[in-house]
PDB file of C-alpha atoms in Angstrom:
ATOM      1  CA  MET A1216       0.053   0.276  -0.107  1.00 52.00           C
ATOM      2  CA  ALA A1217       1.501   3.420  -1.021  1.00 56.00           C
ATOM      3  CA  VAL A1218       2.414   5.968   1.719  1.00 56.00           C
ATOM      4  CA  PHE A1219       1.857   9.474   1.330  1.00 50.00           C
ATOM      5  CA  ARG A1220       3.877  11.825   3.453  1.00 54.00           C
ATOM      6  CA  VAL A1221       3.426  15.665   3.621  1.00 52.00           C
ATOM      7  CA  GLU A1222       6.480  17.937   4.369  1.00 57.00           C
ATOM      8  CA  LYS A1223       4.740  21.097   5.971  1.00 54.00           C
ATOM      9  CA  ASN A1224       6.545  24.487   5.876  1.00 62.00           C
ATOM     10  CA  SER A1225       5.975  27.705   7.832  1.00 64.00           C
ATOM     11  CA  ASN A1226       4.458  29.301   4.835  1.00 72.00           C
ATOM     12  CA  TYR A1227       1.124  27.809   4.836  1.00 75.00           C
ATOM     13  CA  THR A1228      -2.737  28.672   4.554  1.00 80.00           C
ATOM     14  CA  THR A1229      -5.509  27.865   6.454  1.00 82.00           C
ATOM     15  CA  MET A1230      -8.630  27.181   4.657  1.00 84.00           C
ATOM     16  CA  CYS A1231     -12.028  25.296   5.228  1.00 85.00           C
ATOM     17  CA  ASN A1232     -11.795  21.706   4.036  1.00 87.00           C
ATOM     18  CA  TYR A1233     -15.496  21.774   2.839  1.00 89.00           C
ATOM     19  CA  HIS A1234     -14.753  22.133  -0.471  1.00 90.00           C
ATOM     20  CA  LEU A1235     -12.004  19.535  -0.432  1.00 91.00           C
ATOM     21  CA  ARG A1236     -14.535  16.833   0.815  1.00 89.00           C
ATOM     22  CA  ASP A1237     -17.247  17.916  -1.763  1.00 89.00           C
ATOM     23  CA  GLN A1238     -17.658  15.142  -4.404  1.00 89.00           C
ATOM     24  CA  ASN A1239     -19.519  17.477  -6.828  1.00 89.00           C
ATOM     25  CA  LEU A1240     -16.155  19.130  -7.339  1.00 92.00           C
ATOM     26  CA  SER A1241     -13.269  17.610  -9.492  1.00 93.00           C
ATOM     27  CA  LEU A1242      -9.864  17.741  -8.201  1.00 94.00           C
ATOM     28  CA  LYS A1243      -9.114  20.686 -10.603  1.00 94.00           C
ATOM     29  CA  ALA A1244     -12.088  22.800  -9.268  1.00 93.00           C
ATOM     30  CA  LYS A1245     -10.753  22.012  -5.699  1.00 94.00           C
ATOM     31  CA  GLY A1246      -7.365  22.955  -6.588  1.00 93.00           C
ATOM     32  CA  LEU A1247      -8.536  26.197  -8.261  1.00 92.00           C
ATOM     33  CA  LEU A1248     -10.460  27.141  -5.113  1.00 91.00           C
ATOM     34  CA  SER A1249      -7.581  25.940  -2.902  1.00 92.00           C
ATOM     35  CA  LEU A1250      -5.445  28.628  -4.811  1.00 89.00           C
ATOM     36  CA  PHE A1251      -8.091  31.321  -4.546  1.00 87.00           C
ATOM     37  CA  LEU A1252      -8.029  30.875  -0.966  1.00 87.00           C
ATOM     38  CA  SER A1253      -4.217  30.894  -0.732  1.00 86.00           C
ATOM     39  CA  LEU A1254      -4.139  34.416  -2.541  1.00 83.00           C
ATOM     40  CA  PRO A1255      -3.741  37.916  -0.806  1.00 79.00           C
ATOM     41  CA  ASP A1256      -7.152  39.704  -0.232  1.00 72.00           C
ATOM     42  CA  ALA A1257      -6.121  42.318  -2.893  1.00 71.00           C
ATOM     43  CA  TRP A1258      -4.957  40.005  -5.673  1.00 76.00           C
ATOM     44  CA  HIS A1259      -6.359  41.435  -8.937  1.00 74.00           C
ATOM     45  CA  TYR A1260      -8.697  38.326 -10.253  1.00 75.00           C
ATOM     46  CA  SER A1261      -8.828  37.704 -13.919  1.00 79.00           C
ATOM     47  CA  ILE A1262      -8.541  34.606 -16.201  1.00 83.00           C
ATOM     48  CA  ARG A1263      -5.278  36.186 -17.554  1.00 86.00           C
ATOM     49  CA  GLY A1264      -3.953  36.453 -14.143  1.00 85.00           C
ATOM     50  CA  ILE A1265      -5.075  32.699 -13.116  1.00 87.00           C
ATOM     51  CA  VAL A1266      -3.314  31.432 -16.183  1.00 89.00           C
ATOM     52  CA  ALA A1267      -0.169  33.370 -15.693  1.00 89.00           C
ATOM     53  CA  ILE A1268       0.424  31.795 -12.109  1.00 87.00           C
ATOM     54  CA  SER A1269      -0.422  28.184 -13.260  1.00 86.00           C
ATOM     55  CA  LYS A1270       0.038  25.449 -15.860  1.00 87.00           C
ATOM     56  CA  GLU A1271      -3.538  25.413 -17.086  1.00 88.00           C
ATOM     57  CA  GLY A1272      -4.747  27.167 -20.242  1.00 90.00           C
ATOM     58  CA  VAL A1273      -7.456  29.239 -20.790  1.00 91.00           C
ATOM     59  CA  ASP A1274     -10.226  26.875 -21.531  1.00 91.00           C
ATOM     60  CA  SER A1275      -9.333  24.719 -18.684  1.00 92.00           C
ATOM     61  CA  VAL A1276      -9.522  27.731 -16.352  1.00 91.00           C
ATOM     62  CA  ASN A1277     -12.840  28.775 -17.564  1.00 90.00           C
ATOM     63  CA  SER A1278     -14.054  25.151 -17.141  1.00 91.00           C
ATOM     64  CA  ALA A1279     -12.733  25.259 -13.365  1.00 92.00           C
ATOM     65  CA  LEU A1280     -14.550  28.469 -12.842  1.00 91.00           C
ATOM     66  CA  ARG A1281     -18.005  27.464 -14.468  1.00 90.00           C
ATOM     67  CA  GLU A1282     -17.995  24.397 -12.279  1.00 92.00           C
ATOM     68  CA  LEU A1283     -17.262  26.625  -9.205  1.00 91.00           C
ATOM     69  CA  GLU A1284     -20.219  28.873 -10.176  1.00 88.00           C
ATOM     70  CA  GLU A1285     -22.468  25.636 -10.880  1.00 88.00           C
ATOM     71  CA  CYS A1286     -21.777  24.463  -7.140  1.00 89.00           C
ATOM     72  CA  GLY A1287     -21.997  27.761  -5.588  1.00 88.00           C
ATOM     73  CA  TYR A1288     -18.445  28.737  -4.583  1.00 89.00           C
ATOM     74  CA  LEU A1289     -18.034  31.552  -7.018  1.00 86.00           C
ATOM     75  CA  ILE A1290     -20.260  34.203  -8.228  1.00 84.00           C
ATOM     76  CA  ARG A1291     -18.978  36.564 -11.025  1.00 80.00           C
ATOM     77  CA  SER A1292     -20.676  40.005 -11.717  1.00 79.00           C
ATOM     78  CA  GLN A1293     -19.398  42.635 -14.147  1.00 76.00           C
ATOM     79  CA  LYS A1294     -19.753  46.333 -12.933  1.00 73.00           C
ATOM     80  CA  ARG A1295     -20.997  49.277 -15.190  1.00 74.00           C
ATOM     81  CA  LEU A1296     -18.959  52.100 -15.309  1.00 76.00           C
ATOM     82  CA  GLU A1297     -20.507  55.681 -14.933  1.00 78.00           C
ATOM     83  CA  ASN A1298     -20.263  56.187 -18.914  1.00 80.00           C
ATOM     84  CA  GLY A1299     -22.614  53.176 -19.199  1.00 76.00           C
ATOM     85  CA  ARG A1300     -19.818  50.712 -20.389  1.00 81.00           C
ATOM     86  CA  MET A1301     -19.108  47.261 -18.742  1.00 78.00           C
ATOM     87  CA  GLY A1302     -16.268  47.484 -16.422  1.00 76.00           C
ATOM     88  CA  GLU A1303     -14.121  44.925 -14.587  1.00 75.00           C
ATOM     89  CA  ILE A1304     -15.597  41.615 -13.728  1.00 77.00           C
ATOM     90  CA  GLU A1305     -15.958  40.946  -9.828  1.00 77.00           C
ATOM     91  CA  TYR A1306     -15.400  37.525  -8.139  1.00 79.00           C
ATOM     92  CA  VAL A1307     -16.805  36.653  -4.962  1.00 83.00           C
ATOM     93  CA  ILE A1308     -15.415  33.522  -3.718  1.00 86.00           C
ATOM     94  CA  TYR A1309     -17.177  31.441  -1.244  1.00 86.00           C
ATOM     95  CA  GLU A1310     -15.112  28.848   1.036  1.00 87.00           C
ATOM     96  CA  ILE A1311     -18.745  27.281   1.711  1.00 87.00           C
ATOM     97  CA  PRO A1312     -21.861  27.843  -0.856  1.00 83.00           C
ATOM     98  CA  GLU A1313     -24.413  29.990   0.417  1.00 72.00           C
ATOM     99  CA  GLY A1314     -27.138  27.979   2.259  1.00 68.00           C
ATOM    100  CA  ALA A1315     -24.818  24.595   2.418  1.00 72.00           C
ATOM    101  CA  ASP A1316     -24.565  22.953   5.688  1.00 70.00           C
ATOM    102  CA  PRO A1317     -20.999  23.400   6.934  1.00 70.00           C
ATOM    103  CA  ASP A1318     -21.138  20.429   9.251  1.00 67.00           C
ATOM    104  CA  ALA A1319     -22.343  18.083   6.211  1.00 65.00           C
ATOM    105  CA  ASP A1320     -20.819  14.699   6.341  1.00 62.00           C
ATOM    106  CA  PHE A1321     -19.752  13.728   2.932  1.00 60.00           C
ATOM    107  CA  PRO A1322     -19.477  10.220   1.904  1.00 52.00           C
ATOM    108  CA  GLY A1323     -16.420   8.588   1.174  1.00 49.00           C
ATOM    109  CA  THR A1324     -14.274  10.365   3.603  1.00 50.00           C
ATOM    110  CA  GLY A1325     -13.922   7.694   5.763  1.00 50.00           C
ATOM    111  CA  SER A1326     -11.076   4.953   5.707  1.00 48.00           C
ATOM    112  CA  PRO A1327     -10.732   3.441   2.298  1.00 49.00           C
ATOM    113  CA  TYR A1328     -11.200  -0.298   1.888  1.00 45.00           C
ATOM    114  CA  THR A1329      -9.023  -2.368   0.149  1.00 47.00           C
ATOM    115  CA  GLU A1330      -9.517  -6.217  -0.932  1.00 48.00           C
ATOM    116  CA  ASN A1331      -5.873  -7.406  -0.343  1.00 50.00           C
ATOM    117  CA  PRO A1332      -4.252  -4.742   1.788  1.00 48.00           C
ATOM    118  CA  ASP A1333      -0.342  -5.137   2.515  1.00 48.00           C
ATOM    119  CA  THR A1334       0.616  -6.882   5.447  1.00 45.00           C
ATOM    120  CA  VAL A1335       2.396  -4.365   8.175  1.00 46.00           C
ATOM    121  CA  LEU A1336       4.110  -4.967  11.547  1.00 44.00           C
ATOM    122  CA  SER A1337       1.603  -4.391  14.257  1.00 46.00           C
ATOM    123  CA  ASP A1338       2.226  -2.828  17.452  1.00 50.00           C
ATOM    124  CA  PRO A1339       2.182  -5.329  20.368  1.00 52.00           C
ATOM    125  CA  GLU A1340       0.234  -2.635  22.600  1.00 54.00           C
ATOM    126  CA  ASN A1341      -2.224  -1.822  19.942  1.00 54.00           C
ATOM    127  CA  PRO A1342      -2.247  -5.075  17.730  1.00 50.00           C
ATOM    128  CA  ARG A1343      -5.054  -3.951  15.596  1.00 52.00           C
ATOM    129  CA  GLY A1344      -3.043  -1.224  14.402  1.00 50.00           C
ATOM    130  CA  ILE A1345      -5.990   1.277  15.477  1.00 50.00           C
ATOM    131  CA  ASN A1346      -5.281   5.128  15.362  1.00 52.00           C
ATOM    132  CA  LYS A1347      -6.222   6.153  18.758  1.00 51.00           C
ATOM    133  CA  ASP A1348      -5.994   9.825  18.493  1.00 51.00           C
ATOM    134  CA  LYS A1349      -8.055   9.335  15.035  1.00 50.00           C
ATOM    135  CA  THR A1350     -10.854   7.357  16.664  1.00 51.00           C
ATOM    136  CA  SER A1351     -11.065   9.825  19.458  1.00 54.00           C
ATOM    137  CA  THR A1352     -11.331  12.926  17.341  1.00 53.00           C
ATOM    138  CA  GLU A1353     -14.043  11.346  15.209  1.00 54.00           C
ATOM    139  CA  ARG A1354     -15.844  10.024  17.889  1.00 57.00           C
ATOM    140  CA  THR A1355     -15.912  13.695  19.352  1.00 54.00           C
ATOM    141  CA  ASN A1356     -16.704  15.346  16.022  1.00 54.00           C
ATOM    142  CA  THR A1357     -19.678  12.637  15.773  1.00 55.00           C
ATOM    143  CA  GLU A1358     -20.875  13.635  19.372  1.00 58.00           C
ATOM    144  CA  ILE A1359     -20.581  17.399  18.155  1.00 53.00           C
ATOM    145  CA  ASN A1360     -22.611  17.213  15.159  1.00 51.00           C
ATOM    146  CA  LYS A1361     -25.493  15.237  16.433  1.00 52.00           C
ATOM    147  CA  LYS A1362     -25.760  17.960  19.289  1.00 50.00           C
ATOM    148  CA  ARG A1363     -26.146  20.547  16.594  1.00 48.00           C
ATOM    149  CA  GLU A1364     -29.881  20.889  16.187  1.00 42.00           C
ATOM    150  CA  SER A1365     -30.157  24.117  14.235  1.00 46.00           C
ATOM    151  CA  LYS A1366     -29.220  23.879  10.683  1.00 54.00           C
ATOM    152  CA  ARG A1367     -28.856  26.278   7.901  1.00 59.00           C
ATOM    153  CA  PRO A1368     -31.670  26.234   5.576  1.00 70.00           C
ATOM    154  CA  VAL A1369     -30.928  25.382   2.069  1.00 79.00           C
ATOM    155  CA  ARG A1370     -31.344  28.458  -0.207  1.00 80.00           C
ATOM    156  CA  HIS A1371     -32.300  28.092  -3.876  1.00 86.00           C
ATOM    157  CA  ARG A1372     -31.017  30.471  -6.759  1.00 87.00           C
ATOM    158  CA  TYR A1373     -33.522  32.907  -8.277  1.00 90.00           C
ATOM    159  CA  GLY A1374     -33.494  35.632 -10.737  1.00 91.00           C
ATOM    160  CA  GLN A1375     -32.019  36.189 -14.446  1.00 90.00           C
ATOM    161  CA  TYR A1376     -28.612  36.154 -13.061  1.00 89.00           C
ATOM    162  CA  GLN A1377     -29.247  33.292 -10.713  1.00 89.00           C
ATOM    163  CA  ASN A1378     -27.804  35.441  -7.836  1.00 88.00           C
ATOM    164  CA  VAL A1379     -30.953  35.758  -5.416  1.00 91.00           C
ATOM    165  CA  LEU A1380     -30.590  33.508  -2.661  1.00 89.00           C
ATOM    166  CA  LEU A1381     -34.084  32.534  -0.766  1.00 89.00           C
ATOM    167  CA  SER A1382     -35.076  29.463   1.229  1.00 87.00           C
ATOM    168  CA  ASP A1383     -38.421  27.801   0.825  1.00 88.00           C
ATOM    169  CA  GLU A1384     -39.839  29.391   3.647  1.00 89.00           C
ATOM    170  CA  GLU A1385     -38.411  32.840   2.534  1.00 90.00           C
ATOM    171  CA  MET A1386     -39.747  32.156  -1.137  1.00 91.00           C
ATOM    172  CA  GLU A1387     -43.166  31.250   0.557  1.00 92.00           C
ATOM    173  CA  LYS A1388     -42.948  34.393   2.930  1.00 93.00           C
ATOM    174  CA  LEU A1389     -42.089  36.746  -0.282  1.00 94.00           C
ATOM    175  CA  MET A1390     -45.018  35.123  -2.212  1.00 93.00           C
ATOM    176  CA  ASN A1391     -47.478  35.811   0.431  1.00 93.00           C
ATOM    177  CA  GLU A1392     -46.207  39.475   1.232  1.00 93.00           C
ATOM    178  CA  PHE A1393     -46.017  40.789  -2.446  1.00 93.00           C
ATOM    179  CA  PRO A1394     -48.328  38.171  -4.370  1.00 92.00           C
ATOM    180  CA  ASN A1395     -48.846  40.356  -7.223  1.00 92.00           C
ATOM    181  CA  ASP A1396     -45.211  41.421  -8.186  1.00 93.00           C
ATOM    182  CA  TYR A1397     -42.889  39.228  -5.990  1.00 93.00           C
ATOM    183  CA  GLN A1398     -41.303  37.935  -9.350  1.00 94.00           C
ATOM    184  CA  ASN A1399     -40.497  41.390 -10.541  1.00 94.00           C
ATOM    185  CA  ARG A1400     -38.922  42.044  -6.953  1.00 94.00           C
ATOM    186  CA  ILE A1401     -36.581  39.124  -7.330  1.00 94.00           C
ATOM    187  CA  GLU A1402     -35.730  40.424 -10.891  1.00 94.00           C
ATOM    188  CA  ARG A1403     -34.970  44.017  -9.827  1.00 94.00           C
ATOM    189  CA  LEU A1404     -32.535  42.852  -6.926  1.00 93.00           C
ATOM    190  CA  SER A1405     -30.814  40.369  -9.220  1.00 91.00           C
ATOM    191  CA  GLU A1406     -30.371  42.851 -11.943  1.00 92.00           C
ATOM    192  CA  TYR A1407     -29.321  45.322  -9.268  1.00 91.00           C
ATOM    193  CA  MET A1408     -26.491  43.158  -7.451  1.00 87.00           C
ATOM    194  CA  ALA A1409     -25.350  41.938 -11.049  1.00 87.00           C
ATOM    195  CA  SER A1410     -24.926  45.626 -12.556  1.00 87.00           C
ATOM    196  CA  THR A1411     -23.397  47.138  -9.506  1.00 83.00           C
ATOM    197  CA  GLY A1412     -21.441  43.878  -7.723  1.00 80.00           C
ATOM    198  CA  LYS A1413     -23.150  44.672  -4.334  1.00 80.00           C
ATOM    199  CA  ILE A1414     -23.842  41.824  -1.900  1.00 80.00           C
ATOM    200  CA  TYR A1415     -26.367  41.660   0.610  1.00 81.00           C
ATOM    201  CA  LYS A1416     -26.381  39.267   3.508  1.00 78.00           C
ATOM    202  CA  ASN A1417     -30.195  38.607   3.613  1.00 86.00           C
ATOM    203  CA  HIS A1418     -32.261  39.192   0.032  1.00 91.00           C
ATOM    204  CA  LEU A1419     -35.559  38.828   1.664  1.00 92.00           C
ATOM    205  CA  ALA A1420     -34.743  41.492   3.988  1.00 90.00           C
ATOM    206  CA  THR A1421     -33.496  43.467   1.520  1.00 91.00           C
ATOM    207  CA  MET A1422     -36.489  43.252  -0.718  1.00 94.00           C
ATOM    208  CA  ARG A1423     -38.682  44.109   2.023  1.00 93.00           C
ATOM    209  CA  SER A1424     -36.744  47.103   2.611  1.00 91.00           C
ATOM    210  CA  TRP A1425     -37.137  48.241  -0.821  1.00 93.00           C
ATOM    211  CA  ALA A1426     -40.762  47.920  -0.791  1.00 92.00           C
ATOM    212  CA  LYS A1427     -40.857  49.907   2.292  1.00 90.00           C
ATOM    213  CA  ARG A1428     -38.918  52.591   0.783  1.00 89.00           C
ATOM    214  CA  ASP A1429     -41.048  52.534  -2.361  1.00 89.00           C
ATOM    215  CA  SER A1430     -44.268  52.787  -0.050  1.00 87.00           C
ATOM    216  CA  GLN A1431     -43.038  55.933   1.614  1.00 86.00           C
ATOM    217  CA  LYS A1432     -42.071  57.383  -1.687  1.00 84.00           C
ATOM    218  CA  SER A1433     -45.587  56.729  -2.874  1.00 82.00           C
ATOM    219  CA  GLN A1434     -47.035  58.223   0.019  1.00 81.00           C
ATOM    220  CA  GLU A1435     -44.910  61.223  -0.605  1.00 77.00           C
ATOM    221  CA  ASN A1436     -45.951  61.803  -4.119  1.00 75.00           C
ATOM    222  CA  LYS A1437     -49.669  61.385  -3.247  1.00 68.00           C
ATOM    223  CA  THR A1438     -49.360  64.223  -0.382  1.00 61.00           C
ATOM    224  CA  TYR A1439     -50.883  67.725  -0.882  1.00 50.00           C
ATOM    225  CA  ASP A1440     -48.790  70.121  -2.687  1.00 52.00           C
ATOM    226  CA  HIS A1441     -50.380  73.419  -2.369  1.00 50.00           C
ATOM    227  CA  GLY A1442     -47.893  75.107  -4.863  1.00 51.00           C
ATOM    228  CA  ASN A1443     -48.745  72.942  -7.845  1.00 55.00           C
ATOM    229  CA  TYR A1444     -52.350  72.531  -6.624  1.00 51.00           C
ATOM    230  CA  GLN A1445     -51.999  68.629  -6.296  1.00 53.00           C
ATOM    231  CA  PHE A1446     -54.332  67.043  -3.714  1.00 49.00           C
ATOM    232  CA  ALA A1447     -54.537  63.379  -2.116  1.00 51.00           C
ATOM    233  CA  ALA A1448     -57.029  61.029  -3.654  1.00 49.00           C
ATOM    234  CA  GLY A1449     -60.431  61.773  -2.203  1.00 50.00           C
ATOM    235  CA  ASP A1450     -59.672  65.376  -1.380  1.00 48.00           C
ATOM    236  CA  SER A1451     -61.729  68.140  -2.969  1.00 43.00           C
ATOM    237  CA  LEU A1452     -61.943  72.000  -2.987  1.00 43.00           C
TER     238      LEU A1452
END
């Protein structure tokens, strides 16, 4: 059985293991995301820049980027300049996809099974060769996961640019509160985030805030304006 040894240096990057355990990602996509997470915050992301620091070509990098987008690890949006022309593309990178369960157990991450494992010398004090530290850690992690009762709700992507994230419960609330135009409100937020590059923590709360603001503006427009002889509905001279 082959043995892999890792020689670690002081120059290292600390990152979440979630994407490394995600079987929906190819090794190429996992490697690219790991590269992203190791880069400085001020690094200028671009296809050309990624190609320059790797052996991959443009097509290969684009393929990995699309894979990360499809799995929710990456959101790309293009900003519009003041003159109306399209500007640079902004990359928003996530260690864990929005709405995913950070404590999810991925299949296939346990000890591998081999039909004919190589014979190894066992420790007299531990004849079965059990990794006691690993077993203890796995047991502790299992107990912790069982105690976690509150889970993040899964959020689905909506809007033309697939960047509006809502859980089933949030979508139901949105439809109940705005039954006649909830879809328009989703598209409005989707287009705004895609064109400006802005990101909001809670998309349902953002649409509610915009609705409240629109209502206030509508009320202001209906108020009596003596200078222009405008009256609210139902008023008369």
